[in-house]
Short mmCIF file of C-alpha atoms and ligand atoms in Angstrom, two decimals:
data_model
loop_
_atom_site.label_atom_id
_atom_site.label_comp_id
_atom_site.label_asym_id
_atom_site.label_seq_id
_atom_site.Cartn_x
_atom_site.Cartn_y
_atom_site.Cartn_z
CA UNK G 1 104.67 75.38 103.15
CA UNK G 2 102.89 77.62 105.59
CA UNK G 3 99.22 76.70 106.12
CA UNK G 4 96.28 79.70 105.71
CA UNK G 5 92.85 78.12 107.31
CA UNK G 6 91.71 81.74 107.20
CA UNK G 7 91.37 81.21 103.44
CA UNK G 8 89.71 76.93 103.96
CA UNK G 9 87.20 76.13 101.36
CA UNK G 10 86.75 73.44 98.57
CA UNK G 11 87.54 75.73 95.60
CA UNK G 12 91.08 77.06 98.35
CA UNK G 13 92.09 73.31 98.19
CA UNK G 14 91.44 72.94 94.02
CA UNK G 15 93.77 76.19 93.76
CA UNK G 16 96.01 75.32 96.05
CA UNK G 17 96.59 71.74 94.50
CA UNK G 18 96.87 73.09 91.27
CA UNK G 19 99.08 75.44 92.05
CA UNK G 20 101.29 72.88 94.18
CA UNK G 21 101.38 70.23 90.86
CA UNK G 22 101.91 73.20 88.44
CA UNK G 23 105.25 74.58 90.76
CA UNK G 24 106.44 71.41 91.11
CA UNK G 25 105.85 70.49 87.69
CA UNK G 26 107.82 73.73 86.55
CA UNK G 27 110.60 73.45 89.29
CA UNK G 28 109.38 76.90 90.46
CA UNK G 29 111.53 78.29 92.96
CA UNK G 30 110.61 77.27 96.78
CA UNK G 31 109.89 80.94 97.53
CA UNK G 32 108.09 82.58 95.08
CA UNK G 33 105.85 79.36 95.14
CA UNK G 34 104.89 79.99 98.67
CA UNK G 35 104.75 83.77 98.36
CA UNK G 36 101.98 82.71 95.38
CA UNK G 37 99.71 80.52 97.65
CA UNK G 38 98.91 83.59 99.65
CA UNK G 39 96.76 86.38 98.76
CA UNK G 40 98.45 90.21 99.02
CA UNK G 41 95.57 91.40 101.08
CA UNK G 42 92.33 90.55 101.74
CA UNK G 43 89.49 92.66 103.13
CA UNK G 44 85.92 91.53 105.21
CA UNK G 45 83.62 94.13 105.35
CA UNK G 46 79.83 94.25 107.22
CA UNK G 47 77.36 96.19 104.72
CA UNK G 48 74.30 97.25 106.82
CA UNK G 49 71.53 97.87 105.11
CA UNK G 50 67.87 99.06 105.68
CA UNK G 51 65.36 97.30 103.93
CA UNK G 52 62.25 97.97 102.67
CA UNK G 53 60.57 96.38 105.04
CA UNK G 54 62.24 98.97 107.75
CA UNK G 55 64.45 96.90 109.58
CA UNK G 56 68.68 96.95 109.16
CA UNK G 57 69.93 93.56 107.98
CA UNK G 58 74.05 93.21 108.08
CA UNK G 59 75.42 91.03 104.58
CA UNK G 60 79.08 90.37 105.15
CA UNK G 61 81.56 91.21 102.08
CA UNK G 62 85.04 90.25 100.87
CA UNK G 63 87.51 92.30 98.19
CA UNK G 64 90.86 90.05 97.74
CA UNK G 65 93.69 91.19 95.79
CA UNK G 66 95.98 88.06 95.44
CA UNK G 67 99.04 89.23 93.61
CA UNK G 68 100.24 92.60 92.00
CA UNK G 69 103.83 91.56 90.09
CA UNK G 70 101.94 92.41 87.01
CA UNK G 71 99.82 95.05 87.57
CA UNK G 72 96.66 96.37 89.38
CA UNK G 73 94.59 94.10 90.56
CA UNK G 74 91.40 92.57 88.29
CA UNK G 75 88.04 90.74 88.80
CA UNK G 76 84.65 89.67 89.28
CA UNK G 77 82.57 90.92 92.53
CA UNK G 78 79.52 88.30 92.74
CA UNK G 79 76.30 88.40 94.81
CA UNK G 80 75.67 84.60 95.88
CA UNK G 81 74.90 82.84 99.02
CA UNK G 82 77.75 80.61 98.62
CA UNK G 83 80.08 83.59 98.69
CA UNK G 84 82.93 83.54 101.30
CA UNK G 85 86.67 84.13 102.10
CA UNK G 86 88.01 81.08 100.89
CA UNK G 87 86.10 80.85 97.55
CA UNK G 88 86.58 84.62 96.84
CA UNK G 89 90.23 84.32 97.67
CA UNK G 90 90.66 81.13 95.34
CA UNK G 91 89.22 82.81 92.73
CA UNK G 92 91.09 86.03 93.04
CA UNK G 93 94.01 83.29 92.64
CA UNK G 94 92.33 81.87 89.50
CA UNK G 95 92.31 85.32 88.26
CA UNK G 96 96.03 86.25 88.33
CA UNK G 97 96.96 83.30 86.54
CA UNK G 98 94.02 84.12 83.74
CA UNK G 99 95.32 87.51 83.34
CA UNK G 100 99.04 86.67 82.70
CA UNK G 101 98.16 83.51 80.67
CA UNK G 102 96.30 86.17 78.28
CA UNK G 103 99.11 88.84 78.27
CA UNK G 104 97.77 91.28 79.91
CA UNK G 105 99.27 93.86 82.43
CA UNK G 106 97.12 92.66 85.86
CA UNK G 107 97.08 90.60 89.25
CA UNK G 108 94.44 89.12 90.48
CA UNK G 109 91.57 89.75 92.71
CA UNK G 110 87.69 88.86 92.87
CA UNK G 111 85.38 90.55 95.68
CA UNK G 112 81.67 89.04 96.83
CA UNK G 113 78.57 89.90 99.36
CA UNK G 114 76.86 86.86 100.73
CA UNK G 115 73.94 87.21 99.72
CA UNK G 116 70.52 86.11 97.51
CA UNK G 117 70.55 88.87 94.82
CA UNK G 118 66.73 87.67 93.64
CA UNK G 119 65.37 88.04 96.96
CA UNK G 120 66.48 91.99 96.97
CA UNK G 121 64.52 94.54 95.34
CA UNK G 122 66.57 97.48 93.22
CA UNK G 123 67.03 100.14 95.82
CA UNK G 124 68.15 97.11 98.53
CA UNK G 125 70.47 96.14 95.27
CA UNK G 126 71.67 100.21 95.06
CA UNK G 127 72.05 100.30 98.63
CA UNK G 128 74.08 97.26 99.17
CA UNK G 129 76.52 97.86 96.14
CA UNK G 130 77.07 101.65 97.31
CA UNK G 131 77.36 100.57 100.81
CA UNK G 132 80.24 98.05 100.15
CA UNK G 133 81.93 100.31 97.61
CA UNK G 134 82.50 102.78 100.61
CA UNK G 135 83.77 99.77 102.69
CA UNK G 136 86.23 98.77 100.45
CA UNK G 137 87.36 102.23 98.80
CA UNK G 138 90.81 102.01 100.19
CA UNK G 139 91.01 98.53 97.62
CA UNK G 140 89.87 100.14 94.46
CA UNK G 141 91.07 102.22 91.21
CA UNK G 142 91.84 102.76 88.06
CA UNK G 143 95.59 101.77 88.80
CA UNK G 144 95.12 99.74 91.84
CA UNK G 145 92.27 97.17 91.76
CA UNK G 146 89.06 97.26 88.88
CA UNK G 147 85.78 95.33 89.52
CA UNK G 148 84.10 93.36 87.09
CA UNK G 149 80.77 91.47 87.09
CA UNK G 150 80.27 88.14 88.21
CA UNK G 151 77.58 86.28 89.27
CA UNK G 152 74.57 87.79 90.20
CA UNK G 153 76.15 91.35 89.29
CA UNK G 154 75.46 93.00 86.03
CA UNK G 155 76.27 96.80 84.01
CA UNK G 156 73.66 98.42 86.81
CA UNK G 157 75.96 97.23 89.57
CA UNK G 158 78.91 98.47 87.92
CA UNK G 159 77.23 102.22 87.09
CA UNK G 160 76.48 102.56 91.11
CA UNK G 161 80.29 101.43 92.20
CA UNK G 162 81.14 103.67 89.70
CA UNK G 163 78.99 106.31 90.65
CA UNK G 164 79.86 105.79 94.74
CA UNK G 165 84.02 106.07 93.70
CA UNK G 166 83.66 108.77 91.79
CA UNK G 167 81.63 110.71 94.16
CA UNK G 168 84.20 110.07 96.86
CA UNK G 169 86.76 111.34 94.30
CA UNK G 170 84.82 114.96 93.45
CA UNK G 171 85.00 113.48 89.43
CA UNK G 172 84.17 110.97 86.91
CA UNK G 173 86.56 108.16 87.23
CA UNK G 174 85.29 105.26 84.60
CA UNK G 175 88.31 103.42 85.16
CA UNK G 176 87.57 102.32 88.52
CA UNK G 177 85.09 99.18 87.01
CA UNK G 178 84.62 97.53 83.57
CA UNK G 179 81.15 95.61 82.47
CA UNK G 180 79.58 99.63 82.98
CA UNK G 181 76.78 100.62 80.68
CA UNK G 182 78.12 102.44 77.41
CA UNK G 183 76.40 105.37 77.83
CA UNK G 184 79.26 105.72 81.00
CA UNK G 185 81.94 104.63 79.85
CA UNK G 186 81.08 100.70 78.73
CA UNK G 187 83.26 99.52 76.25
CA UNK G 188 80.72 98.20 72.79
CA UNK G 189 80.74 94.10 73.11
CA UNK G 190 81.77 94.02 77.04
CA UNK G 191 78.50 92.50 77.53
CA UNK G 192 78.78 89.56 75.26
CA UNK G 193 82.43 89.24 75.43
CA UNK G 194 82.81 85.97 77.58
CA UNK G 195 80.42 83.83 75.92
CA UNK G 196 81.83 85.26 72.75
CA UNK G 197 85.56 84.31 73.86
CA UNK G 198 84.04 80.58 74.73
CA UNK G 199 82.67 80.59 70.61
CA UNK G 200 86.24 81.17 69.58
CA UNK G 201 87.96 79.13 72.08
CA UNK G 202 85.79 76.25 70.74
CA UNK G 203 86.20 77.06 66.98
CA UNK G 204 89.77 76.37 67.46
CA UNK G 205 89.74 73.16 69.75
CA UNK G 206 87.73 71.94 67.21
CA UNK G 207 89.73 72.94 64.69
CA UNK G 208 92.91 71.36 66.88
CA UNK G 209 90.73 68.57 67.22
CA UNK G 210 90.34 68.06 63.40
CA UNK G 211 86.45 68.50 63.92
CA UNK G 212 83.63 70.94 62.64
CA UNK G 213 81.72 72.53 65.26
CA UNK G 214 79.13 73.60 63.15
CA UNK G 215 76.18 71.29 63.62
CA UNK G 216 77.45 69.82 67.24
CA UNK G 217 75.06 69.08 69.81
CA UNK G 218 75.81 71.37 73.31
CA UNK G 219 74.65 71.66 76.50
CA UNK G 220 74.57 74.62 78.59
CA UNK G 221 74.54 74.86 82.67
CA UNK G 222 73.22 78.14 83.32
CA UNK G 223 71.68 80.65 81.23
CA UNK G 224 72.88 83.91 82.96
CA UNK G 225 75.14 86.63 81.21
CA UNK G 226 77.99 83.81 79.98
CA UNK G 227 75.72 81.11 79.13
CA UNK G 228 72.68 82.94 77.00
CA UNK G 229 75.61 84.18 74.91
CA UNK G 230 77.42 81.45 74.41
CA UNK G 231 74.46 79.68 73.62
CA UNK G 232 72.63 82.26 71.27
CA UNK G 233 76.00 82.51 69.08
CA UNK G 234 76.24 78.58 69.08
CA UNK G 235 73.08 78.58 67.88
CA UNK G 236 73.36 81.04 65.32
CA UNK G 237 76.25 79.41 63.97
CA UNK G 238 74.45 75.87 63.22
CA UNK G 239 75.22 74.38 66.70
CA UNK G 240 72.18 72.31 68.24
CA UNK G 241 71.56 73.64 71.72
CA UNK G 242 69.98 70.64 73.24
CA UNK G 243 69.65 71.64 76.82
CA UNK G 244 69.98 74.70 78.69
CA UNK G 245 69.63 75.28 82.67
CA UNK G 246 69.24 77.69 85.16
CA UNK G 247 68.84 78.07 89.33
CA UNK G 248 65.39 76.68 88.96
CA UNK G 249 65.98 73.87 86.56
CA UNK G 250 66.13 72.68 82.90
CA UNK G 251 64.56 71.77 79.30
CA UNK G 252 66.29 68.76 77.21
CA UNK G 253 65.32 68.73 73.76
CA UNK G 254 67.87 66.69 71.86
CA UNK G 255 66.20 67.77 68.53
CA UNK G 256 67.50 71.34 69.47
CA UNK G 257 65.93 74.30 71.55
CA UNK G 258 64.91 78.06 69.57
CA UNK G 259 67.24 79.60 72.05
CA UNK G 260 65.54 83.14 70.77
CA UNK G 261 62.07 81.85 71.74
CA UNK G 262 63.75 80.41 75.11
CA UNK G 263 65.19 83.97 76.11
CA UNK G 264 61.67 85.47 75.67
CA UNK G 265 60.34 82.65 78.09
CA UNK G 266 63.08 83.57 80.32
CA UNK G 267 62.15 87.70 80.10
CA UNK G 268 58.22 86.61 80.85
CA UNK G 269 58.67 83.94 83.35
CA UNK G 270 62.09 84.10 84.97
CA UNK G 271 63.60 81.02 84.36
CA UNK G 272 64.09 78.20 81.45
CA UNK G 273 61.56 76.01 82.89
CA UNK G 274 58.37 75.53 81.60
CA UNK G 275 59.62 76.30 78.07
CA UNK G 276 56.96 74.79 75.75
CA UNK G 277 58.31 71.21 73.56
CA UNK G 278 61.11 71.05 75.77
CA UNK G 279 61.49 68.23 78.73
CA UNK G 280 62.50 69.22 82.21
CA UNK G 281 65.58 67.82 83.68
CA UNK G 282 67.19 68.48 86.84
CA UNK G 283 70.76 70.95 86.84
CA UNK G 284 72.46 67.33 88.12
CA UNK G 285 70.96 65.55 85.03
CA UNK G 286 71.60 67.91 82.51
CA UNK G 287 75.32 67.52 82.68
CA UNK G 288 75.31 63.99 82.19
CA UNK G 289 72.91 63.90 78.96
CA UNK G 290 74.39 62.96 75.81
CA UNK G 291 76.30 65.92 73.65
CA UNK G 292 79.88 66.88 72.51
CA UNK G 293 79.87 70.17 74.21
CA UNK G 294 78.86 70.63 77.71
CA UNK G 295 79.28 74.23 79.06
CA UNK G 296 78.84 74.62 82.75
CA UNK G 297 78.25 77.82 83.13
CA UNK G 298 77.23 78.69 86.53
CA UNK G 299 78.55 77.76 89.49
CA UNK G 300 81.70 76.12 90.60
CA UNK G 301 82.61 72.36 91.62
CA UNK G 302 79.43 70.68 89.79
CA UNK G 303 81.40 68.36 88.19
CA UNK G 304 83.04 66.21 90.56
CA UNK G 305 84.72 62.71 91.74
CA UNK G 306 80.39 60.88 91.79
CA UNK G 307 79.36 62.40 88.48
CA UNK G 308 82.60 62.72 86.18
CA UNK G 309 82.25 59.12 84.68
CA UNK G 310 78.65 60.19 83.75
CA UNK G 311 79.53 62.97 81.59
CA UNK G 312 79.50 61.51 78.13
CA UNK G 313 80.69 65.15 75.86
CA UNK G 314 83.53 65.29 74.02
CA UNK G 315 84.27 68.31 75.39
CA UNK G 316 84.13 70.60 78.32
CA UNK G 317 84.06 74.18 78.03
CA UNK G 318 84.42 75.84 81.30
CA UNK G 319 82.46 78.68 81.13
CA UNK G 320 82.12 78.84 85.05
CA UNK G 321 84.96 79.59 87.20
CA UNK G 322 85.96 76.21 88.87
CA UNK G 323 83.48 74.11 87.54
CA UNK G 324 85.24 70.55 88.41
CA UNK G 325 87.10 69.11 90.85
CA UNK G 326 90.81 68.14 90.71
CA UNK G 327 89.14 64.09 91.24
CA UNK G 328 87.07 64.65 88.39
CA UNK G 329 89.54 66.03 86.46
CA UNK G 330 91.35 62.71 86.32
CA UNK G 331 88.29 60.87 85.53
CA UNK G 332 87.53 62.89 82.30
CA UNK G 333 91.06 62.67 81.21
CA UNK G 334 91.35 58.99 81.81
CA UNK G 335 87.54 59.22 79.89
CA UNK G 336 89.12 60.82 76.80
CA UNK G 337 87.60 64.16 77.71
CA UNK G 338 88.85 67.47 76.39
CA UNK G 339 88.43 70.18 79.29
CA UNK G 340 89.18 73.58 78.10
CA UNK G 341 90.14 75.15 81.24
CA UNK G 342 88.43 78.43 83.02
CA UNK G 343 91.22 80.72 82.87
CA UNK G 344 91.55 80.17 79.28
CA UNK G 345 87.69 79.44 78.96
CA UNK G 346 86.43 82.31 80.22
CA UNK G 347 88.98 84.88 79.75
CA UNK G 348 87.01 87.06 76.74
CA UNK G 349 85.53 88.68 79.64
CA UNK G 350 89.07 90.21 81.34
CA UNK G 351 90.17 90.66 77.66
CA UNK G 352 87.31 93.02 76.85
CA UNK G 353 87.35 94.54 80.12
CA UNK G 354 91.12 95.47 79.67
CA UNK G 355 90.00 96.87 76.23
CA UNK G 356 87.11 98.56 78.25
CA UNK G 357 89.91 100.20 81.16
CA UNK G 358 92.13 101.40 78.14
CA UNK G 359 89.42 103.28 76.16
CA UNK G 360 88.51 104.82 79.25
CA UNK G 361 92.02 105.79 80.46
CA UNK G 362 92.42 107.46 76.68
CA UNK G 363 88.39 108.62 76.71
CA UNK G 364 88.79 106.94 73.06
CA UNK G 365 86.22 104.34 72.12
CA UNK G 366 86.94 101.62 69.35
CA UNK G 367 84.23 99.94 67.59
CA UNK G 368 82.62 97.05 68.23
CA UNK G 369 83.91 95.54 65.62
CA UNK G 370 87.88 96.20 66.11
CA UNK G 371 86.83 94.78 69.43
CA UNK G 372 85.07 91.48 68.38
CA UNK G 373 88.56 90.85 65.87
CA UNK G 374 90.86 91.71 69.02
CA UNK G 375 89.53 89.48 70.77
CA UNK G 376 89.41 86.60 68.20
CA UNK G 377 92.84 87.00 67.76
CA UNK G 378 93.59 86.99 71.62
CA UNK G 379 91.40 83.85 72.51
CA UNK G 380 92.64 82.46 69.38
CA UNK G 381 96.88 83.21 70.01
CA UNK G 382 95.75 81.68 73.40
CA UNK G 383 94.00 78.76 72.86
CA UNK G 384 96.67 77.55 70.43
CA UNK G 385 100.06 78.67 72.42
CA UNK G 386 98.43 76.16 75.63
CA UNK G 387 97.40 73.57 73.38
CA UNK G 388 101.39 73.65 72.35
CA UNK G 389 102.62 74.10 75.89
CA UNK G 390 100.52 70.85 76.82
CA UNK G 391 101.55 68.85 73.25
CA UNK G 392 105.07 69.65 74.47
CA UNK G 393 105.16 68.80 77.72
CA UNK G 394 102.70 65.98 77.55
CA UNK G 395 99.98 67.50 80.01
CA UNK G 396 96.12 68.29 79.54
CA UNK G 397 95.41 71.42 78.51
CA UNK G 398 94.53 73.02 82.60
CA UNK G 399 98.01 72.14 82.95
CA UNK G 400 99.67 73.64 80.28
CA UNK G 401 97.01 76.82 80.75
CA UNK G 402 98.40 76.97 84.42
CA UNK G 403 102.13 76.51 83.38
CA UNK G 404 102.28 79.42 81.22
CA UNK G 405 99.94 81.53 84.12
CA UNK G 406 101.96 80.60 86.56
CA UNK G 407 105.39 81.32 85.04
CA UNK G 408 104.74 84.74 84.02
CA UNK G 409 103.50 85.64 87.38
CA UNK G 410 106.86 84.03 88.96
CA UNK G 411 108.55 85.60 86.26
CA UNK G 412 107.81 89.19 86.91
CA UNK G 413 108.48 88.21 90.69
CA UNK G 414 111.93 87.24 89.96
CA UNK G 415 112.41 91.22 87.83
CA UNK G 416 110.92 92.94 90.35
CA UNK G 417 112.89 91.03 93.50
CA UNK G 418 111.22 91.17 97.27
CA UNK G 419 110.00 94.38 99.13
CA UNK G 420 112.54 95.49 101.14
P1 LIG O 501 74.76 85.32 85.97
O1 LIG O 501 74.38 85.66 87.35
O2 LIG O 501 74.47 86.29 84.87
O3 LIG O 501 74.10 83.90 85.54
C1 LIG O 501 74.25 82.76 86.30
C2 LIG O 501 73.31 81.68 85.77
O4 LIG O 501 73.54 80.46 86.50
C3 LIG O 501 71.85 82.01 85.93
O5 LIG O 501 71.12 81.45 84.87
C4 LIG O 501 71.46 81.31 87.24
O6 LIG O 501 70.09 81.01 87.31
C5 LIG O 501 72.31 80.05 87.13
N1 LIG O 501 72.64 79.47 88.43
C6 LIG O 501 72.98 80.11 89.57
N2 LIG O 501 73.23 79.20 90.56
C7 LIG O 501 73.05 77.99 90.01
C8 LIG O 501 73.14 76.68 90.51
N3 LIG O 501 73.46 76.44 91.79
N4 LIG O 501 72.90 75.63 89.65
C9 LIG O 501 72.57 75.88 88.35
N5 LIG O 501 72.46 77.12 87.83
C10 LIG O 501 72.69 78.15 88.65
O7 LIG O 501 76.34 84.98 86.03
P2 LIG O 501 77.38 85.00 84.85
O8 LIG O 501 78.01 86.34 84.80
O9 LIG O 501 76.75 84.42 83.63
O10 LIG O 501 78.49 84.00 85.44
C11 LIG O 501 78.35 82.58 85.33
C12 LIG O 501 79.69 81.93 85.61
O11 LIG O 501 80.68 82.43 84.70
C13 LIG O 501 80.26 82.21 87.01
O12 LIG O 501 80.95 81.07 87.47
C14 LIG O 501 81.25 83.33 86.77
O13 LIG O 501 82.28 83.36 87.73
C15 LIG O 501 81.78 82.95 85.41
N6 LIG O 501 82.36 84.06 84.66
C16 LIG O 501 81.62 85.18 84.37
C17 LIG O 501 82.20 86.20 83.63
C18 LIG O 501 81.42 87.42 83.20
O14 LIG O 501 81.95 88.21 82.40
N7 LIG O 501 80.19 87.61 83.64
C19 LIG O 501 83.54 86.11 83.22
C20 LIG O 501 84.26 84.95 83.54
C21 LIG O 501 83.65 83.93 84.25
#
């Protein structure tokens, strides 16, 4: 196998090793598996811009499409300080095997700026987003490659890409980005799609699990777009949210949080902590309190080989994008643990947004609720053909998510044969 340092970082290695035990675990041919452990291009970009304090400050950005046998390219574009060519390239991985594991007619690809999103103010944000948008033009379309919010990015940072493409193109081109605002082009329940996808997901591990999940006690890392869903709808369903983080911290309340009172603390103060009734607990703490659902659902690798024998769920719902090691991922299996794996996890968020690109592509808009039932049945169909794949072949469920990824994307390599 041919090495890529260019592309060296801790999540790289998780991909890469999953990847390597998935190929050999399916016999995949030699070739396509090392054409997979490569991305199909991958872009670095300088974005200067001038600040409001006058002077020009230079964040460095990253668009990577990994693979196209299935389609234009699809993901995330996150503002973080941890962002750089390795993680963004692993995760542009992650997302070609999410999209084909959910059936749907992408690659991958994931972009990033380095950068602390909270210490910019909204015309630095504007500036910044239009600025890279121009940089990486040459990456992006409605049939080529369509960004998505990630971390730190939100509906506003999808209007101004949006804006910036179509401006370049002399017309409205919707298509180029999903997560927009409605009012151009946003698909009804975008916004609330992944943490909606993790409530059905769990429904029907618990139901595979012969449990009720009604009245379970969860945990949530991170309380961002994915997790204040997730958590709001567990709640609303009977679930006991007994601790909720975010950058700055936690609250632990094991008799349950009012996660509606906890989001207005968050819109008056900023964060979780502080919440009246609640105790504080650190974001390393909170994943090892007691519970049967722990959702990490904010950055990646916080669960690894020092804390995994700590974590006392039942089961992990990775809301997060790489959330634990490969080392810790033996630990919780040899625990009993059930991990329910990103890329199927996670994946009501590409669902919607491929429900998003098609209403826009048509300029015919479905209602929320047709969306909220497609979905179901998506995440459910899911969810139940990997728990099959890893019943059959004797394999936690990452590994049976991964096998069926995987295949489809060597699959359509074998059809379509190699360029020239
Ligand atoms: P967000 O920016 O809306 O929220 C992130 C949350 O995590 C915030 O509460 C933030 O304070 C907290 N956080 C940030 N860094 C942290 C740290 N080091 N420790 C603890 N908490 C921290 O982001 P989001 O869109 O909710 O995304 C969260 C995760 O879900 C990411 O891993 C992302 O890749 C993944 N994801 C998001 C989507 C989506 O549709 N937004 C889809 C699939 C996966």
């Amino acid at each position: 196998m041919t090495d890529s340092p260019e592309f060296d970082s801790e999540l790289h290695r998780t991909a890469l090793a999953q990847l390597d035990r998935v190929a050999a675990r399916l016999a995949l041919d030699s070739d396509i598996h090392e054409r997979l452990r490569f991305p199909r291009r991958a872009l670095v970009v300088s974005v200067p811009i001038r600040m409001d304090r006058g002077d020009t400050e230079v964040f460095i950005g990253y668009r990577v499409h990994h693979n196209t046998a299935l389609g234009p390219t699809k993901g995330g574009l996150r503002y973080d300080l941890g962002v750089n060519l390795g993680e963004v390239t692993a995760l542009a991985m992650l997302m070609s095997w999410k999209c084909a594991l959910m059936g749907l007619p992408y690659g991958g690809a994931k972009g990033g700026v380095r950068c602390n999103p909270r210490e910019l103010s909204p015309r630095e944000l504007e500036h910044l987003t239009r600025r890279y948008t121009t940089e990486i033009i040459h990456m992006i379309g409605p049939d080529l490659d369509i960004p998505a919010p990630d971390l730190g990015t939100d509906e506003q940072t999808m209007a101004w890409m949006m804006d910036t493409y179509s401006m370049t193109q002399g017309k409205s081109v919707p298509g180029v980005v999903t997560g927009k605002p409605i009012i151009v082009g946003g698909s009804a329940g975008r916004r609330e799609a992944t943490g909606r996808g993790i409530v059905f997901v769990l429904y029907q591990a618990a139901k595979s699990l012969g449990q009720e999940l009604r009245g379970k006690k969860i945990v949530v890392q991170g309380f961002g777009n994915v997790g204040s869903v997730a958590a709001r709808l567990l709640w609303n369903d009977g679930c006991t949210i007994a601790g909720i983080s975010d950058v700055k911290g936690g609250v632990w309340n094991p008799a349950g949080l009012d996660v509606r009172q906890l989001q207005d603390h968050v819109t008056q103060t900023g964060s979780v902590v502080g919440f009246p009734g609640a105790e504080p607990v650190t974001n390393e703490a909170i994943l090892e309190q007691p519970c049967d659902v722990l959702i990490p659902a904010a950055v990646d690798s916080v669960i690894h080989a020092r804390n995994a024998d700590r974590i006392k769920a039942l089961i992990v719902a990775e809301a997060a994008n790489g959330p634990t090691t490969p080392e810790a991922d033996v630990i919780l299996r040899d625990h009993g643990v059930t991990v329910i794996p990103d890329i199927l996890c996670n994946a009501g968020g590409v669902v919607v947004s491929y429900f998003e690109w098609v209403q826009g592509l048509q300029y015919y808009f479905w209602k929320e609720s047709e969306i909220i039932a497609r979905l179901q049945e998506i995440m459910a169909r899911s969810f139940t053909s990997v728990w099959r794949t890893a019943q059959k072949s004797g394999v936690d469920l990452r590994t049976g998510a991964l096998m069926e990824g995987i295949s489809r994307v060597a699959d359509a390599h074998v059809s379509r044969g190699l360029y020239p």
